[in-house]
């Protein structure tokens, strides 16, 4: 079955740029999206179709997808961005999630 | 605005059954495919099942295939998940979610299912 691999954790200083990767076989041939989940809350879509931001998501969130890796980039990271981020793609009529990356802003 | 409200969770013994419901509002329910996604305590997201907008196509994760059944009633704007032969590793928060194509556009608040004797 298809797998998406994310680093368990990423740390960033406030105001700096955070990058979270998501790796999967030929992931660049599929659409990737990203969700943010804060403790005790439901996930929120922050990037879809590789690079698009839903309404209400700040411009500091951006995405890319090429080859075997999709990347979520948060520019000018703020304390409120501290959360777990999940990538997601489709494979063979099944939704696949990455294992999640805990972003710590310190 | 879009609202998805799950219900039906609780504590159930291994091997027993449970049916979850999700009441949808704020959008044209019959136009959208719908998902169930679960999250075990302290763990990541796991996709469970998907049903097409008209109910004609259904897809399942291997971990639940043959035990769980997704269905919908478009006249009632309601999504269901029938869970049979429950196991301890089915313990999770179950989210109802609206599909947007290749992504999930909206999530409910989740309902907790605990499988324990």
Tab-separated table of N, CA and C in Angstrom, chain A residues 1 31 33 35 37 41-45 47-49 86 88-90 93-99, chain B residues 35 37 39 43-47 50 59-60 62 95 99-105 107-110:
chain	number	residue	atom	x	y	z
A	1	UNK	N	0.839	-1.190	0.000
A	1	UNK	CA	0.000	0.000	0.000
A	1	UNK	C	0.885	1.254	0.000
A	31	UNK	N	-1.882	14.928	-6.562
A	31	UNK	CA	-2.103	16.150	-5.787
A	31	UNK	C	-1.808	15.870	-4.314
A	33	UNK	N	-2.025	17.603	-0.343
A	33	UNK	CA	-2.611	18.674	0.451
A	33	UNK	C	-2.106	18.554	1.883
A	35	UNK	N	-2.910	19.533	6.184
A	35	UNK	CA	-3.843	19.904	7.248
A	35	UNK	C	-3.052	20.314	8.483
A	37	UNK	N	-3.494	20.623	12.608
A	37	UNK	CA	-4.320	20.200	13.731
A	37	UNK	C	-3.698	20.670	15.042
A	41	UNK	N	-8.505	19.931	18.713
A	41	UNK	CA	-9.299	20.478	17.616
A	41	UNK	C	-9.299	19.537	16.417
A	42	UNK	N	-10.261	19.740	15.536
A	42	UNK	CA	-10.307	18.985	14.284
A	42	UNK	C	-9.284	19.557	13.313
A	43	UNK	N	-8.854	18.746	12.361
A	43	UNK	CA	-7.900	19.256	11.356
A	43	UNK	C	-8.514	20.369	10.515
A	44	UNK	N	-7.625	21.223	9.993
A	44	UNK	CA	-8.017	22.313	9.101
A	44	UNK	C	-7.148	22.234	7.852
A	45	UNK	N	-7.767	22.320	6.700
A	45	UNK	CA	-7.035	22.311	5.426
A	45	UNK	C	-6.282	23.624	5.274
A	47	UNK	N	-3.409	23.781	2.723
A	47	UNK	CA	-2.949	23.788	1.338
A	47	UNK	C	-3.644	22.636	0.616
A	48	UNK	N	-4.141	22.882	-0.611
A	48	UNK	CA	-4.709	21.807	-1.418
A	48	UNK	C	-4.199	21.906	-2.847
A	49	UNK	N	-4.328	20.823	-3.580
A	49	UNK	CA	-3.813	20.742	-4.956
A	49	UNK	C	-2.402	21.316	-5.041
A	86	UNK	N	-0.291	17.410	8.791
A	86	UNK	CA	-0.413	16.145	8.070
A	86	UNK	C	-0.477	16.400	6.564
A	88	UNK	N	-1.438	14.684	2.791
A	88	UNK	CA	-2.429	13.712	2.329
A	88	UNK	C	-2.421	13.652	0.814
A	89	UNK	N	-2.619	12.467	0.282
A	89	UNK	CA	-2.735	12.267	-1.155
A	89	UNK	C	-3.709	11.121	-1.399
A	90	UNK	N	-4.025	10.921	-2.665
A	90	UNK	CA	-4.880	9.811	-3.068
A	90	UNK	C	-4.023	8.755	-3.757
A	93	UNK	N	-7.886	4.951	-5.274
A	93	UNK	CA	-9.195	5.162	-4.644
A	93	UNK	C	-9.143	5.068	-3.133
A	94	UNK	N	-8.016	5.378	-2.562
A	94	UNK	CA	-7.894	5.423	-1.109
A	94	UNK	C	-7.169	6.704	-0.715
A	95	UNK	N	-7.619	7.275	0.393
A	95	UNK	CA	-6.947	8.451	0.931
A	95	UNK	C	-5.790	7.985	1.802
A	96	UNK	N	-4.644	8.627	1.649
A	96	UNK	CA	-3.468	8.280	2.439
A	96	UNK	C	-2.993	9.526	3.177
A	97	UNK	N	-2.771	9.379	4.466
A	97	UNK	CA	-2.211	10.458	5.286
A	97	UNK	C	-0.766	10.133	5.640
A	98	UNK	N	0.033	11.179	5.743
A	98	UNK	CA	1.341	11.022	6.356
A	98	UNK	C	1.186	10.878	7.861
A	99	UNK	N	2.266	10.524	8.526
A	99	UNK	CA	2.201	10.271	9.954
A	99	UNK	C	2.097	11.514	10.818
B	35	UNK	N	-16.439	11.452	3.689
B	35	UNK	CA	-15.477	10.539	4.285
B	35	UNK	C	-15.777	10.299	5.755
B	37	UNK	N	-12.979	9.570	8.815
B	37	UNK	CA	-11.553	9.526	9.152
B	37	UNK	C	-11.466	9.340	10.658
B	39	UNK	N	-8.945	8.879	14.381
B	39	UNK	CA	-7.679	9.227	15.023
B	39	UNK	C	-7.628	8.552	16.387
B	43	UNK	N	-2.477	9.549	18.396
B	43	UNK	CA	-1.925	9.075	17.123
B	43	UNK	C	-2.336	9.979	15.970
B	44	UNK	N	-1.926	9.595	14.758
B	44	UNK	CA	-2.212	10.382	13.574
B	44	UNK	C	-3.571	10.072	12.965
B	45	UNK	N	-3.828	10.720	11.843
B	45	UNK	CA	-5.085	10.544	11.136
B	45	UNK	C	-5.053	9.269	10.301
B	46	UNK	N	-6.172	8.550	10.292
B	46	UNK	CA	-6.307	7.350	9.472
B	46	UNK	C	-7.621	7.421	8.707
B	47	UNK	N	-7.548	7.399	7.404
B	47	UNK	CA	-8.749	7.377	6.584
B	47	UNK	C	-9.470	6.044	6.757
B	50	UNK	N	-14.992	6.181	2.233
B	50	UNK	CA	-15.483	7.257	1.370
B	50	UNK	C	-16.734	6.772	0.654
B	59	UNK	N	-15.652	3.164	-0.833
B	59	UNK	CA	-14.277	2.706	-0.744
B	59	UNK	C	-13.896	2.617	0.736
B	60	UNK	N	-13.036	1.631	1.054
B	60	UNK	CA	-12.698	1.382	2.445
B	60	UNK	C	-11.196	1.173	2.628
B	62	UNK	N	-8.153	-0.900	4.132
B	62	UNK	CA	-8.003	-2.350	4.317
B	62	UNK	C	-8.293	-2.760	5.757
B	95	UNK	N	-14.140	11.113	12.741
B	95	UNK	CA	-14.544	12.369	12.127
B	95	UNK	C	-15.332	12.096	10.844
B	99	UNK	N	-15.735	15.892	1.289
B	99	UNK	CA	-14.703	15.839	0.262
B	99	UNK	C	-14.766	17.066	-0.635
B	100	UNK	N	-13.569	17.468	-1.122
B	100	UNK	CA	-13.522	18.571	-2.085
B	100	UNK	C	-12.880	18.141	-3.379
B	101	UNK	N	-12.773	16.846	-3.570
B	101	UNK	CA	-12.046	16.344	-4.724
B	101	UNK	C	-10.889	15.517	-4.224
B	102	UNK	N	-9.691	16.043	-4.314
B	102	UNK	CA	-8.542	15.300	-3.812
B	102	UNK	C	-8.226	15.660	-2.358
B	103	UNK	N	-8.994	16.592	-1.789
B	103	UNK	CA	-8.722	17.000	-0.416
B	103	UNK	C	-10.017	16.946	0.398
B	104	UNK	N	-9.856	17.096	1.702
B	104	UNK	CA	-11.005	17.145	2.609
B	104	UNK	C	-11.218	18.592	3.010
B	105	UNK	N	-12.383	19.114	2.663
B	105	UNK	CA	-12.638	20.538	2.831
B	105	UNK	C	-13.120	20.908	4.226
B	107	UNK	N	-14.376	19.326	8.296
B	107	UNK	CA	-14.374	18.237	9.272
B	107	UNK	C	-15.397	18.523	10.372
B	108	UNK	N	-15.982	17.455	10.899
B	108	UNK	CA	-16.800	17.594	12.086
B	108	UNK	C	-15.923	17.678	13.324
B	109	UNK	N	-16.546	17.714	14.475
B	109	UNK	CA	-15.795	17.821	15.737
B	109	UNK	C	-15.372	16.441	16.261
B	110	UNK	N	-15.933	15.392	15.674
B	110	UNK	CA	-15.545	14.032	16.028
B	110	UNK	C	-16.387	13.448	17.152
